[in-house]
Amino acid sequence: MIALCDVNNFYVSCERVFDPSLWHRPVIVLSNNDGCAVARSNEVKKLGVKMAAPFYQIKGLVKKHNIVTLSSNYALYGDMSQRVDNIIAQYSDQVENYSIDECFIRFNGHEHLDIIEHCQNLRQQIWQWLGLPVCVGIAPSKTLAKVANHYAKKHKSSNSVLKLASEYQIKRALEHLPVREIWGVGGRSSRHLNDIGITTALQLRDADLKSMRKRFSVVMERTILELRGISCIEFDADPEKKKQIICTRSFGERVNHIHPLKEAIAYHVTRACVTLREQESVAQSITVSIRTAIYNNNSKQYSNSITLKLPQASSHTSHFITAAIKGLERIFKKGFNYKKAGIILNHISDTGILQPDLFMPPPECDDDLMQVMDNINARFGKGTLRSGQEGFGEQWIMKSEIKSPAYTSKFSEVTSVV
DNA sequence: TCTGGGGTCCTAGGACCC
DNA sequence: TCTGGGGTCCTAGGACCC
């Protein structure tokens, strides 16, 4: 059996831990630049606010129902996520961290346990220690565990932990579940499925495997098998390193000169390279992209990207900044209002396993410099020591106007009790 | 006039996830 | 006026090889 443990309305729940006045009030957490609603309390969901709804479109509703809106506070959510993981580790040594608020858990070798009781204890400990509400779904495959979790959230009678094991239970659960709700079936596929008369999860489960694979793909075939209780999406407790590292941001204001774009790109490269070195990898190519505001139909649109290959794989920030700025100069066009810029590091491999170029001079050995920078920044805070190319401009910094304090990760912002 | 067959690797783009 | 960011996997098609 596989369990899926998922924190309810994660970002909102984190905010409520440190601000009890938010309990029983409708709360929304916004995306970067305070653009859309990315987390909603149950009260807000009931009002019909959809996931990722643009904030300006729901402003009326926010005012009418006195909804509390907050900017994203990733320092807080990341730290709370870590605390959840630490508790889960006490309950199983087979845990796959699937996302910031979700884990798949297996209990192989613990067959003597009453799995429901075990998961109830887990849930209660997370609640008691952290004040975060979680639900657990248990089933023979990941996809079914997701379904179980869905019902654990929905039905009070489950007491937040629900196991789907017997054919009868599974059938009942799938019967009324629209295909769009299945993990792995997105908007596109669900429309296609509806067109051919498949609207419920049960219908999909019982569809002909071969013809569905032909019509869709191997991904759909696996989903069907998973719905039949045949686990075929790998359980990966030890995920490999990232294969690409992406850093992108929309700007707080429009940008039309190349200079602030260069700063933004240098800033993104810096962040990406820190991640790259943390996982002890090197990358050999970098993609730079820029674009105007896609939703603004009134002004001229332009977007472009370029990929540059480094002569040798590296994890040195300055190698990538040099390449990225060269790329930016090639794709930049005057006369546009830019809204977003970003970079991707590609062709990532482990440090040291790549054969150097026979015809290149040996790589410069100033990795120590990066090490020193990382150490200083880890100790004194991000950006304490940085490349001059990042500049000191404010123009492209994102908006984040209503952010709660970093309660758990900054001494200056820790809650004080008087 | 008539021009093979079997393979690998890479990339861009699509679909999906939270 | 105002619409996020960071990932994974799969597939088709191109380039190339012998």
Coordinates of C-alpha atoms (C1' of nucleotides) in Angstrom, one line a residue:
Chain A
M1 CA 0.0 0.0 0.0
I2 CA 1.1 3.6 -0.7
A3 CA 0.0 6.5 1.4
L4 CA -0.3 10.1 0.3
C5 CA 0.1 12.7 3.0
D6 CA -0.9 16.2 2.0
V7 CA -1.3 19.4 4.0
N8 CA -4.7 21.0 3.5
N9 CA -4.5 24.4 1.8
F10 CA -0.8 24.4 2.7
Y11 CA 0.2 28.1 2.3
V12 CA -2.9 29.3 4.1
S13 CA -2.5 26.8 6.9
C14 CA 1.1 28.0 7.4
E15 CA -0.1 31.5 7.8
R16 CA -2.7 30.5 10.3
V17 CA -0.2 28.8 12.5
F18 CA 1.4 32.1 13.4
D19 CA -1.7 34.3 13.1
P20 CA -4.7 32.8 14.9
S21 CA -6.9 35.7 13.8
L22 CA -7.0 34.0 10.4
W23 CA -8.8 31.0 11.7
H24 CA -12.4 30.8 10.4
R25 CA -11.8 33.7 8.1
P26 CA -11.5 33.4 4.4
V27 CA -7.8 33.7 3.4
I28 CA -6.0 33.8 0.1
V29 CA -2.3 33.6 -0.6
L30 CA -1.1 35.3 -3.8
S31 CA 1.6 34.3 -6.3
N32 CA 4.7 36.3 -6.9
N33 CA 4.0 39.9 -7.8
D34 CA 0.7 39.4 -6.0
G35 CA -0.7 38.3 -9.3
C36 CA -3.0 35.3 -8.7
A37 CA -4.5 33.3 -5.9
V38 CA -2.4 30.2 -5.4
A39 CA -3.7 29.0 -2.1
R40 CA -7.3 29.3 -0.8
S41 CA -8.8 28.5 2.5
N42 CA -12.0 26.3 2.4
E43 CA -14.1 29.4 3.0
V44 CA -12.7 31.0 -0.2
K45 CA -13.1 27.8 -2.2
K46 CA -16.7 27.8 -1.2
L47 CA -17.1 31.3 -2.6
G48 CA -16.1 29.9 -5.9
V49 CA -12.6 31.4 -6.3
K50 CA -10.7 29.1 -8.6
M51 CA -7.1 28.0 -8.3
A52 CA -4.8 30.6 -10.0
A53 CA -7.6 33.2 -10.4
P54 CA -6.1 36.6 -11.3
F55 CA -6.3 38.8 -8.3
Y56 CA -7.7 41.8 -10.1
Q57 CA -10.6 39.7 -11.3
I58 CA -11.6 38.7 -7.7
K59 CA -11.0 42.0 -6.0
G60 CA -14.8 42.7 -5.7
L61 CA -15.3 39.3 -4.0
V62 CA -12.4 40.0 -1.7
K63 CA -13.9 43.2 -0.6
K64 CA -17.4 41.9 -0.3
H65 CA -16.5 39.0 1.9
N66 CA -13.6 40.6 3.7
I67 CA -11.1 38.0 2.5
V68 CA -7.6 38.3 3.9
T69 CA -5.0 38.4 1.2
L70 CA -1.3 37.8 1.7
S71 CA 1.8 37.7 -0.5
S72 CA 3.7 34.4 -0.7
N73 CA 6.1 33.8 2.1
Y74 CA 8.4 31.1 0.8
A75 CA 10.8 31.3 3.6
L76 CA 8.0 30.3 6.0
Y77 CA 6.5 27.6 3.7
G78 CA 9.8 26.0 3.0
D79 CA 10.7 25.8 6.6
M80 CA 7.3 24.4 7.7
S81 CA 7.6 21.8 4.9
Q82 CA 10.9 20.7 6.3
R83 CA 9.3 20.3 9.8
V84 CA 6.5 18.1 8.3
D85 CA 9.1 15.9 6.6
N86 CA 10.9 15.5 9.9
I87 CA 7.8 14.2 11.6
I88 CA 6.9 11.9 8.8
A89 CA 10.4 10.4 8.9
Q90 CA 9.5 9.1 12.4
Y91 CA 6.7 7.0 10.9
S92 CA 8.5 5.5 7.9
D93 CA 11.9 5.3 6.3
Q94 CA 10.3 5.0 2.9
V95 CA 9.2 8.5 1.9
E96 CA 9.1 10.2 -1.4
N97 CA 8.9 14.0 -1.2
Y98 CA 6.6 14.8 -4.0
S99 CA 6.0 18.5 -3.6
I100 CA 6.3 21.2 -0.9
D101 CA 3.2 19.9 0.8
E102 CA 2.9 16.3 -0.3
C103 CA 4.7 13.0 0.4
F104 CA 4.2 9.5 -0.8
I105 CA 4.9 7.0 2.0
R106 CA 5.3 3.2 2.0
F107 CA 5.4 0.9 5.0
N108 CA 7.1 -2.2 3.7
G109 CA 8.3 -4.3 6.5
H110 CA 5.7 -2.9 8.8
E111 CA 2.8 -5.1 7.8
H112 CA 2.0 -5.9 11.4
L113 CA 0.9 -2.3 11.8
D114 CA -2.7 -1.1 11.6
I115 CA -2.0 1.3 8.8
I116 CA -5.0 3.5 9.4
E117 CA -4.2 3.8 13.1
H118 CA -0.5 4.5 12.2
C119 CA -1.5 7.3 9.8
Q120 CA -4.0 8.7 12.3
N121 CA -1.1 9.0 14.8
L122 CA 1.0 10.7 12.2
R123 CA -1.8 13.2 11.4
Q124 CA -2.3 14.0 15.0
Q125 CA 1.3 14.5 15.7
I126 CA 1.7 17.0 12.8
W127 CA -1.4 18.8 14.1
Q128 CA -0.1 18.9 17.7
W129 CA 3.5 19.8 16.9
L130 CA 3.0 22.2 14.0
G131 CA -0.6 23.2 13.9
L132 CA -1.0 22.0 10.3
P133 CA -4.0 20.0 9.2
V134 CA -3.1 17.0 6.9
C135 CA -5.1 14.3 5.2
V136 CA -3.8 10.9 4.3
G137 CA -5.1 8.6 1.5
I138 CA -4.0 5.0 1.4
A139 CA -4.3 2.6 -1.6
P140 CA -2.5 0.1 -3.8
S141 CA -1.1 2.6 -6.3
K142 CA -0.1 6.3 -6.3
T143 CA -3.0 7.3 -8.5
L144 CA -5.5 5.6 -6.2
A145 CA -3.8 7.0 -3.1
K146 CA -4.4 10.4 -4.7
V147 CA -8.1 9.5 -5.1
A148 CA -8.2 8.3 -1.5
N149 CA -6.7 11.6 -0.3
H150 CA -9.3 13.5 -2.4
Y151 CA -12.1 11.7 -0.5
A152 CA -10.3 12.0 2.9
K153 CA -10.5 15.8 2.4
K154 CA -14.1 15.7 1.3
H155 CA -15.7 13.4 3.7
K156 CA -15.7 14.3 7.4
S157 CA -16.6 10.7 8.3
S158 CA -13.1 9.5 7.2
N159 CA -11.6 11.6 10.0
S160 CA -8.9 12.8 7.5
V161 CA -7.5 9.3 6.9
L162 CA -9.0 7.1 4.2
K163 CA -8.0 3.7 2.9
L164 CA -9.2 2.3 -0.4
A165 CA -8.5 -1.4 -0.6
S166 CA -11.4 -3.6 -1.6
E167 CA -12.8 -3.7 -5.1
Y168 CA -16.1 -2.5 -3.8
Q169 CA -14.5 0.6 -2.1
I170 CA -12.5 1.4 -5.2
K171 CA -15.4 1.1 -7.5
R172 CA -17.5 3.3 -5.3
A173 CA -14.8 5.9 -5.2
L174 CA -14.2 6.0 -9.0
E175 CA -17.8 5.9 -10.0
H176 CA -18.6 9.5 -9.3
L177 CA -15.1 11.0 -9.9
P178 CA -14.8 13.0 -13.1
V179 CA -11.8 12.1 -15.2
R180 CA -10.4 15.6 -14.8
E181 CA -9.9 14.9 -11.1
I182 CA -7.5 12.0 -11.7
W183 CA -3.9 12.6 -11.2
G184 CA -2.2 12.8 -14.6
V185 CA -5.3 13.6 -16.6
G186 CA -5.2 17.3 -17.5
G187 CA -7.5 19.6 -19.3
R188 CA -6.5 18.5 -22.7
S189 CA -6.9 14.7 -22.1
S190 CA -10.1 15.1 -20.2
R191 CA -11.8 17.0 -23.0
H192 CA -10.6 14.3 -25.4
L193 CA -11.9 11.5 -23.1
N194 CA -15.3 13.2 -22.7
D195 CA -15.5 13.4 -26.5
I196 CA -15.3 9.6 -26.7
G197 CA -17.8 9.2 -23.9
I198 CA -15.5 8.6 -21.0
T199 CA -16.5 11.0 -18.2
T200 CA -15.9 9.1 -14.9
A201 CA -12.8 7.5 -13.4
L202 CA -14.5 4.1 -13.4
Q203 CA -15.2 4.3 -17.1
L204 CA -11.6 5.1 -17.7
R205 CA -10.4 2.3 -15.5
D206 CA -12.5 -0.2 -17.5
A207 CA -11.6 1.1 -20.9
D208 CA -9.7 -1.1 -23.4
L209 CA -6.0 -0.7 -22.5
K210 CA -4.5 -1.3 -26.0
S211 CA -6.8 1.1 -27.9
M212 CA -6.4 3.8 -25.2
R213 CA -2.6 3.6 -25.5
K214 CA -2.9 3.9 -29.2
R215 CA -5.3 6.9 -29.0
F216 CA -3.4 8.7 -26.2
S217 CA 0.0 7.5 -25.0
V218 CA 1.8 5.3 -22.7
V219 CA 1.1 7.9 -19.9
M220 CA -2.7 7.2 -20.2
E221 CA -2.0 3.4 -20.3
R222 CA -0.2 3.7 -17.0
T223 CA -2.9 5.8 -15.4
I224 CA -5.5 3.1 -16.3
L225 CA -3.3 0.4 -14.8
E226 CA -2.8 2.5 -11.7
L227 CA -6.6 2.9 -11.4
R228 CA -6.8 -0.9 -11.6
G229 CA -4.6 -1.1 -8.6
I230 CA -1.5 -2.1 -10.5
S231 CA 1.2 0.1 -9.3
C232 CA 3.4 1.3 -12.2
I233 CA 4.5 4.8 -11.4
E234 CA 7.7 4.3 -9.6
F235 CA 8.1 5.0 -6.0
D236 CA 11.3 7.0 -5.7
A237 CA 12.5 7.7 -2.2
D238 CA 15.8 9.0 -3.4
P239 CA 15.1 11.4 -6.3
E240 CA 18.1 12.1 -8.5
K241 CA 19.4 15.5 -9.0
K242 CA 17.6 18.1 -10.9
K243 CA 18.0 17.8 -14.7
Q244 CA 17.4 21.4 -15.3
I245 CA 17.3 24.4 -13.1
I246 CA 14.9 27.2 -14.0
C247 CA 14.9 30.7 -12.6
T248 CA 12.3 33.1 -14.0
R249 CA 10.5 36.2 -12.6
S250 CA 8.0 38.7 -13.8
F251 CA 9.0 42.3 -13.1
G252 CA 7.2 44.5 -10.7
E253 CA 7.2 47.2 -13.4
R254 CA 7.7 47.1 -17.1
V255 CA 11.3 47.3 -18.3
N256 CA 12.3 48.7 -21.7
H257 CA 16.1 49.2 -21.5
I258 CA 18.6 46.4 -21.7
H259 CA 20.5 47.4 -18.6
P260 CA 17.9 46.3 -16.0
L261 CA 17.3 43.2 -18.0
K262 CA 21.0 42.4 -17.7
E263 CA 20.8 42.8 -13.9
A264 CA 17.8 40.6 -13.7
I265 CA 19.4 37.9 -15.8
A266 CA 22.6 38.1 -13.7
Y267 CA 20.5 37.7 -10.6
H268 CA 18.7 34.7 -11.9
V269 CA 21.9 33.1 -13.0
T270 CA 23.3 33.6 -9.6
R271 CA 20.4 31.9 -7.9
A272 CA 20.4 29.0 -10.3
C273 CA 24.2 28.4 -9.9
V274 CA 23.8 28.3 -6.1
T275 CA 21.3 25.4 -6.6
L276 CA 23.6 23.8 -9.1
R277 CA 26.5 23.8 -6.7
E278 CA 24.3 22.7 -3.8
Q279 CA 23.5 19.5 -5.6
E280 CA 27.2 19.1 -6.6
S281 CA 26.5 19.4 -10.4
V282 CA 27.9 21.2 -13.3
A283 CA 25.9 22.4 -16.4
Q284 CA 27.0 22.9 -19.9
S285 CA 24.4 25.1 -21.5
I286 CA 22.2 28.0 -20.5
T287 CA 19.0 29.3 -22.1
V288 CA 18.1 32.9 -21.7
S289 CA 14.5 34.1 -22.4
I290 CA 12.7 37.5 -22.3
R291 CA 9.2 38.4 -23.1
T292 CA 6.6 41.2 -23.0
A293 CA 3.3 40.9 -21.1
I294 CA 1.4 38.1 -22.9
Y295 CA -2.0 39.2 -21.6
N296 CA -1.7 42.7 -22.8
N297 CA -3.1 42.7 -26.3
N298 CA -2.9 46.4 -26.8
S299 CA 0.9 46.7 -26.9
K300 CA 3.5 45.2 -29.2
Q301 CA 4.4 41.6 -28.3
Y302 CA 7.9 40.1 -28.5
S303 CA 9.4 37.0 -26.9
N304 CA 12.5 35.2 -27.7
S305 CA 15.0 32.8 -26.2
I306 CA 18.5 31.6 -27.0
T307 CA 20.6 28.7 -25.8
L308 CA 24.3 29.0 -25.5
K309 CA 26.7 26.2 -24.9
L310 CA 29.7 26.7 -22.6
P311 CA 33.1 25.4 -23.9
Q312 CA 33.3 23.3 -20.7
A313 CA 30.7 22.3 -18.2
S314 CA 30.9 24.5 -15.1
S315 CA 29.2 25.6 -11.9
H316 CA 31.0 28.9 -11.8
T317 CA 28.5 31.8 -11.7
S318 CA 30.6 34.2 -13.7
H319 CA 31.0 31.7 -16.6
F320 CA 27.2 31.6 -16.9
I321 CA 26.6 35.3 -16.4
T322 CA 29.1 36.1 -19.2
A323 CA 27.3 33.6 -21.6
A324 CA 23.8 34.7 -20.5
I325 CA 24.5 38.4 -21.1
K326 CA 26.0 37.6 -24.5
G327 CA 22.8 35.8 -25.3
L328 CA 20.6 38.6 -24.0
E329 CA 22.4 41.1 -26.2
R330 CA 21.6 38.9 -29.2
I331 CA 17.9 38.6 -28.6
F332 CA 17.1 42.0 -27.0
K333 CA 15.1 44.3 -29.3
K334 CA 14.5 48.0 -28.5
G335 CA 11.0 49.4 -28.3
F336 CA 9.3 46.8 -26.2
N337 CA 8.0 46.8 -22.7
Y338 CA 9.5 43.6 -21.1
K339 CA 7.6 41.9 -18.3
K340 CA 9.6 38.8 -17.7
A341 CA 13.1 37.4 -18.0
G342 CA 14.6 34.1 -17.0
I343 CA 17.2 31.4 -17.5
I344 CA 17.5 27.7 -17.6
L345 CA 20.6 25.6 -16.9
N346 CA 20.7 22.5 -19.1
H347 CA 22.9 19.5 -19.7
I348 CA 23.5 19.0 -16.0
S349 CA 25.9 16.3 -14.8
D350 CA 27.8 15.4 -11.7
T351 CA 30.8 17.4 -10.8
G352 CA 34.0 15.6 -11.9
I353 CA 32.6 13.0 -14.2
L354 CA 32.7 15.0 -17.4
Q355 CA 35.8 14.7 -19.6
P356 CA 37.4 18.0 -20.2
D357 CA 38.0 19.2 -23.8
L358 CA 41.3 17.9 -25.2
F359 CA 42.0 21.2 -27.0
M360 CA 41.1 23.6 -24.2
P361 CA 43.4 24.8 -21.5
P362 CA 42.7 23.1 -18.2
P363 CA 39.7 24.6 -16.4
E364 CA 40.5 27.5 -14.1
C365 CA 40.7 26.3 -10.5
D366 CA 39.0 29.1 -8.8
D367 CA 36.1 27.0 -7.5
D368 CA 37.3 28.1 -4.1
L369 CA 36.0 31.5 -4.9
M370 CA 32.5 30.1 -5.3
Q371 CA 32.8 28.1 -2.2
V372 CA 33.8 31.2 -0.2
M373 CA 30.9 33.2 -1.6
D374 CA 28.4 30.4 -0.8
N375 CA 29.7 30.1 2.7
I376 CA 29.5 33.8 3.4
N377 CA 26.0 34.1 1.9
A378 CA 24.8 31.1 3.8
R379 CA 26.0 32.7 7.0
F380 CA 25.1 36.3 6.5
G381 CA 22.2 36.0 4.1
K382 CA 21.6 35.8 0.4
G383 CA 23.2 38.5 -1.7
T384 CA 25.7 39.6 1.0
L385 CA 28.5 38.9 -1.5
R386 CA 27.5 39.1 -5.1
S387 CA 28.4 39.8 -8.7
G388 CA 28.5 43.5 -9.6
Q389 CA 26.5 42.6 -12.7
E390 CA 23.4 42.1 -10.5
G391 CA 23.4 45.8 -9.9
F392 CA 21.4 47.7 -7.3
G393 CA 18.4 48.5 -9.5
E394 CA 15.0 48.3 -8.1
Q395 CA 13.0 48.5 -11.2
W396 CA 12.7 44.8 -11.9
I397 CA 12.2 43.6 -8.3
M398 CA 8.9 41.9 -7.9
K399 CA 6.0 43.2 -5.9
S400 CA 5.2 41.5 -2.6
E401 CA 3.3 44.0 -0.6
I402 CA 1.5 42.1 2.1
K403 CA 3.9 39.5 3.2
S404 CA 3.9 38.0 6.7
P405 CA 7.1 37.8 8.7
A406 CA 9.7 35.0 8.3
Y407 CA 8.5 33.7 11.7
T408 CA 10.7 30.7 11.7
S409 CA 13.8 31.6 9.8
K410 CA 14.8 35.1 10.7
F411 CA 15.7 36.2 14.2
S412 CA 14.6 39.7 13.6
E413 CA 11.1 38.5 12.6
V414 CA 10.5 35.9 15.3
T415 CA 7.2 36.5 17.1
S416 CA 7.9 38.0 20.5
V417 CA 5.7 37.4 23.6
V418 CA 5.5 40.2 26.1
Chain B
dT1 C1' 13.0 4.9 -65.6
dC2 C1' 14.7 2.7 -61.6
dT3 C1' 18.0 4.8 -55.6
dG4 C1' 17.8 0.5 -48.8
dG5 C1' 17.4 -0.6 -44.3
dG6 C1' 18.3 -0.2 -39.6
dG7 C1' 19.7 2.3 -36.2
dT8 C1' 21.1 6.3 -32.4
dC9 C1' 21.1 10.7 -30.5
dC10 C1' 19.3 15.3 -29.8
dT11 C1' 15.9 18.9 -29.6
dA12 C1' 11.6 21.4 -29.4
dG13 C1' 7.2 21.3 -28.0
dG14 C1' 3.2 19.4 -25.6
dA15 C1' 1.0 17.7 -21.5
dC16 C1' 1.0 17.5 -17.0
dC17 C1' 2.0 18.3 -11.9
dC18 C1' 2.0 21.4 -7.5
Chain C
dT1 C1' -3.7 48.9 -14.7
dC2 C1' -3.6 44.3 -12.7
dT3 C1' -2.7 37.1 -14.9
dG4 C1' 3.4 32.8 -10.9
dG5 C1' 7.3 29.8 -10.8
dG6 C1' 9.7 25.4 -11.1
dG7 C1' 9.7 21.0 -12.5
dT8 C1' 9.1 16.0 -15.1
dC9 C1' 8.2 12.9 -18.9
dC10 C1' 7.0 11.7 -23.6
dT11 C1' 6.9 12.1 -28.7
dA12 C1' 7.9 13.4 -33.3
dG13 C1' 11.1 14.7 -36.4
dG14 C1' 15.7 16.0 -37.9
dA15 C1' 20.5 14.9 -38.4
dC16 C1' 23.5 11.6 -38.6
dC17 C1' 25.8 6.9 -38.9
dC18 C1' 27.1 2.5 -41.5

